Structures are given as C-alpha cells and as structure tokens.
C-alpha cells in the first residue's frame, strides 16, 4: 500500500509540475533581475511590497490572509515589518506550521535573494495552490515571516504574538534556502538547547520526529537523490542544526522542528565543514582543490563556494550555473512537503 501511494503521488506531482510550473513562476515574479521585486531588505519599502504581493497571491487562490505587524530596531533605527499566514483546515485541529522568511540581504553585493529566501516563499505559495482543494488529515498553517535576516525578528514576534493559536501546533517546518546548494538536507534542532531569551517561557524541544519523517518520505519518493542528514562536525551531531534561522523560536517554545536546506557539508569551507559553503561550482571559487574540497589557498580565497548573501544569489547567474537543477530542487522540496501533510498518521 505504501508503494502504491508513492507511485500515485509521483504521478500526481509530475502531472501538476508539467501543467503549470507554479512555484518557478512565483520565484521569477519575486526575484527576476528585470521584472521581479528583487532585493528585500528587512523593514524596507521592497520588503513591504513583497508582503503585499504574497498577500495578493494567497487571496487570488481564495484564502483569507491574517496579518501580524511588528516593530524592531536595527542600529537604533526603528523599523516595521509583518508576518502573514493562511490556514488550510484539515480533519483535525492539530496543526503543522510551514514557514519561510521573505526578506533578503546582501543587496550591496548584488544578491536578489533568489535562494535566500525567494525559494522558501515560492514553496509556501505553491503549497497553498496544491492543497486548496485537498482533504487533509491535519490543519496546515503557512506563514510568511518578515525580517529574518536581522535577528529572526519575524519568527520571534510571531511566537510571542500567537501563543493562543499555537496550542494545537504539533510542529514547525522551516524553509530557508531550499535550492542552489549541491545537496538537499533536512535538520532537527540541536540537542543542546538554544539560548531562548526571546521566548517568555522556554520549553525547548529537540525532537527528531519531523526531521525523520520528512527524510523517510524523501527517500521513498526520490531514492538516491533524496534529502539527507548532514554528517557530524565539530559541535554539531549528525542532522542537528543551530539557532540561526526561523525554526529557533518555535523550538524554544516547545515544538518539534525540521529545517529544509540546500548546501554542501562535504566542503571544507572558511570555518570547516559547517554548510556555509553551498557549492563546488567553479564560478563560486577563486580556486577549489578537489582533494578535500577546499580552497587551493585558504589565505587568498574570497568566494568560498557561497551563494546566499552574495552576487550569485540571483536568477540570471544561478540559471547559467546550474541550469535545471534549481527548478528540480524546488519541486522536490514541495513534493516532499505535500506528501508529508497528506499522510494519515501525523500525530502530536
């Protein structure tokens, strides 16, 4: 039965992807260098334009959009942003939150935030499109989070504002930079609790159950090309991640989390095998030594295989470098998420 379900899902997914390429279209509308919104620094007019665009996209699909404005400061400057969410009712009140931040950074270096994090935004828009007429066993809440790049402001505000609505939440899946890197990964929270200063009553949760279920689904659907766990490196056991993205306040608030990411932990980057180097592509290195996957000269290397926050995080460069890989990775992530929320055995 499990394999029959997998075959049916694969057929359904391939059919829908061929029909409209919805996620790729939305990624282009958001980050294309000529026609897209482009860079979206936290608190900027472009970030506000992006929030309005996301709201409109969801409304066009027939959803009621909830808006949660918040304020924050950067270097003494007071700014505003907002979180947005929609709820797709399931047969159970138990709820899975799937979130992605929509701001970007690195604009001075030429980044337009395509992978970080236009990719996550495109995924939650496509999920809204795919799930709108589905009968789901669990309620799904899709959340677009503002101002992540400056201290996770959006996710901290959301967890603080939504304590009542989070009572039925059984977990949070964070989508941050889910395309571009050489490999797809899924992480859980670190077994050592994060510093949860932004949460009033911390109840840290490092459960691996969401991570492991997503990993299992990905392996069923994509076999040798599936998501994987990063290998252990100093300070980080296999498959565990730090507190640097929007999953952190949710883990601090007692929810199991999973974090989807595209990078390459096999690269010995500037600070070791920590995933901050995303690719071995030659354009992203001054000189890459294949033996050990590190810089030919660690003292003079400037690029270090990094995509996010750099000149490479834009469609005009990424599509030349990686051809169809970006679209394939984006579709794979969304396929896994759709299969996850449609399975009948999601439990608290």
Tab-separated table of C-alpha atoms in Angstrom, residues 112-234:
chain	number	residue	atom	x	y	z
A	112	UNK	CA	18.444	39.483	-5.155
A	113	UNK	CA	17.564	36.820	-2.601
A	114	UNK	CA	16.619	34.067	-5.051
A	115	UNK	CA	17.762	31.110	-2.960
A	116	UNK	CA	17.679	33.027	0.343
A	117	UNK	CA	14.802	33.079	0.577
A	118	UNK	CA	12.734	33.503	-2.549
A	119	UNK	CA	12.853	29.718	-2.782
A	120	UNK	CA	11.062	29.270	0.545
A	121	UNK	CA	8.423	31.845	-0.408
A	122	UNK	CA	7.783	30.125	-3.759
A	123	UNK	CA	7.334	26.841	-1.891
A	124	UNK	CA	4.679	28.120	0.521
A	125	UNK	CA	2.818	29.776	-2.353
A	126	UNK	CA	2.857	26.547	-4.354
A	127	UNK	CA	1.745	24.538	-1.334
A	128	UNK	CA	-1.223	26.875	-0.976
A	129	UNK	CA	-2.064	26.219	-4.612
A	130	UNK	CA	-1.660	22.433	-4.384
A	131	UNK	CA	-3.555	21.989	-1.118
A	132	UNK	CA	-6.510	24.320	-1.653
A	133	UNK	CA	-8.940	21.553	-2.679
A	134	UNK	CA	-7.354	18.674	-0.763
A	135	UNK	CA	-8.917	16.803	2.144
A	136	UNK	CA	-6.121	16.876	4.694
A	137	UNK	CA	-5.854	14.803	7.885
A	138	UNK	CA	-4.231	17.734	9.716
A	139	UNK	CA	-4.584	21.503	9.578
A	140	UNK	CA	-1.777	23.310	7.744
A	141	UNK	CA	-0.758	26.870	8.528
A	142	UNK	CA	1.520	28.562	6.005
A	143	UNK	CA	3.444	31.529	7.386
A	144	UNK	CA	5.485	34.194	5.587
A	145	UNK	CA	7.898	35.693	8.110
A	146	UNK	CA	9.428	39.156	7.899
A	147	UNK	CA	12.827	40.487	8.968
A	148	UNK	CA	14.621	37.169	9.463
A	149	UNK	CA	17.983	38.427	8.300
A	150	UNK	CA	18.347	40.801	11.250
A	151	UNK	CA	17.944	38.622	14.303
A	152	UNK	CA	14.919	36.442	13.382
A	153	UNK	CA	12.628	39.361	14.168
A	154	UNK	CA	9.587	37.921	12.412
A	155	UNK	CA	9.623	34.465	13.972
A	156	UNK	CA	10.325	35.877	17.428
A	157	UNK	CA	7.392	38.267	17.054
A	158	UNK	CA	5.124	35.550	15.682
A	159	UNK	CA	5.775	33.142	18.544
A	160	UNK	CA	5.299	35.964	21.026
A	161	UNK	CA	2.044	37.176	19.471
A	162	UNK	CA	0.460	33.806	18.694
A	163	UNK	CA	0.672	31.855	21.949
A	164	UNK	CA	-3.050	31.051	21.914
A	165	UNK	CA	-3.124	29.927	18.272
A	166	UNK	CA	-0.011	27.791	18.762
A	167	UNK	CA	-1.699	25.479	21.293
A	168	UNK	CA	-2.690	22.976	18.601
A	169	UNK	CA	0.607	23.164	16.700
A	170	UNK	CA	2.376	19.794	16.553
A	171	UNK	CA	5.471	21.054	14.779
A	172	UNK	CA	7.112	23.677	12.577
A	173	UNK	CA	8.939	23.137	9.274
A	174	UNK	CA	11.300	25.933	8.309
A	175	UNK	CA	12.109	26.542	4.634
A	176	UNK	CA	15.255	28.627	4.272
A	177	UNK	CA	17.474	28.472	1.183
A	178	UNK	CA	15.970	25.229	-0.112
A	179	UNK	CA	17.589	25.428	-3.566
A	180	UNK	CA	21.001	26.260	-5.014
A	181	UNK	CA	23.320	24.152	-2.883
A	182	UNK	CA	24.764	20.916	-4.209
A	183	UNK	CA	22.699	18.698	-1.891
A	184	UNK	CA	19.352	18.787	-0.094
A	185	UNK	CA	19.287	18.340	3.675
A	186	UNK	CA	16.778	18.143	6.490
A	187	UNK	CA	17.787	19.075	10.034
A	188	UNK	CA	16.349	18.889	13.520
A	189	UNK	CA	17.053	21.277	16.400
A	190	UNK	CA	20.326	20.814	18.264
A	191	UNK	CA	20.209	18.501	21.286
A	192	UNK	CA	21.820	21.307	23.312
A	193	UNK	CA	19.130	23.957	23.947
A	194	UNK	CA	19.383	27.234	22.099
A	195	UNK	CA	19.592	30.493	24.026
A	196	UNK	CA	15.871	31.166	24.223
A	197	UNK	CA	15.944	34.742	25.548
A	198	UNK	CA	13.240	35.923	23.137
A	199	UNK	CA	10.714	33.387	24.459
A	200	UNK	CA	8.979	34.264	27.730
A	201	UNK	CA	8.555	30.694	28.962
A	202	UNK	CA	11.056	28.461	27.161
A	203	UNK	CA	10.187	24.785	26.788
A	204	UNK	CA	12.914	23.642	24.430
A	205	UNK	CA	12.166	20.740	22.094
A	206	UNK	CA	14.874	18.910	20.136
A	207	UNK	CA	12.734	16.022	18.889
A	208	UNK	CA	13.837	14.487	15.600
A	209	UNK	CA	10.410	13.108	14.631
A	210	UNK	CA	9.548	15.720	11.984
A	211	UNK	CA	13.030	15.523	10.501
A	212	UNK	CA	12.970	11.745	10.378
A	213	UNK	CA	9.514	11.583	8.801
A	214	UNK	CA	10.447	14.075	6.088
A	215	UNK	CA	13.653	12.145	5.450
A	216	UNK	CA	11.711	8.896	5.108
A	217	UNK	CA	9.224	10.426	2.671
A	218	UNK	CA	12.017	11.944	0.589
A	219	UNK	CA	13.785	8.583	0.382
A	220	UNK	CA	10.570	6.875	-0.719
A	221	UNK	CA	9.978	9.438	-3.451
A	222	UNK	CA	13.496	10.237	-4.637
A	223	UNK	CA	15.677	7.273	-3.550
A	224	UNK	CA	19.372	8.107	-4.123
A	225	UNK	CA	18.578	11.787	-4.816
A	226	UNK	CA	16.634	12.263	-1.602
A	227	UNK	CA	17.250	14.695	1.230
A	228	UNK	CA	19.942	13.609	3.653
A	229	UNK	CA	21.297	14.305	7.121
A	230	UNK	CA	24.487	16.282	7.326
A	231	UNK	CA	27.425	14.324	8.764
A	232	UNK	CA	28.594	15.137	12.267
A	233	UNK	CA	31.077	18.004	12.542
A	234	UNK	CA	32.602	19.784	15.500
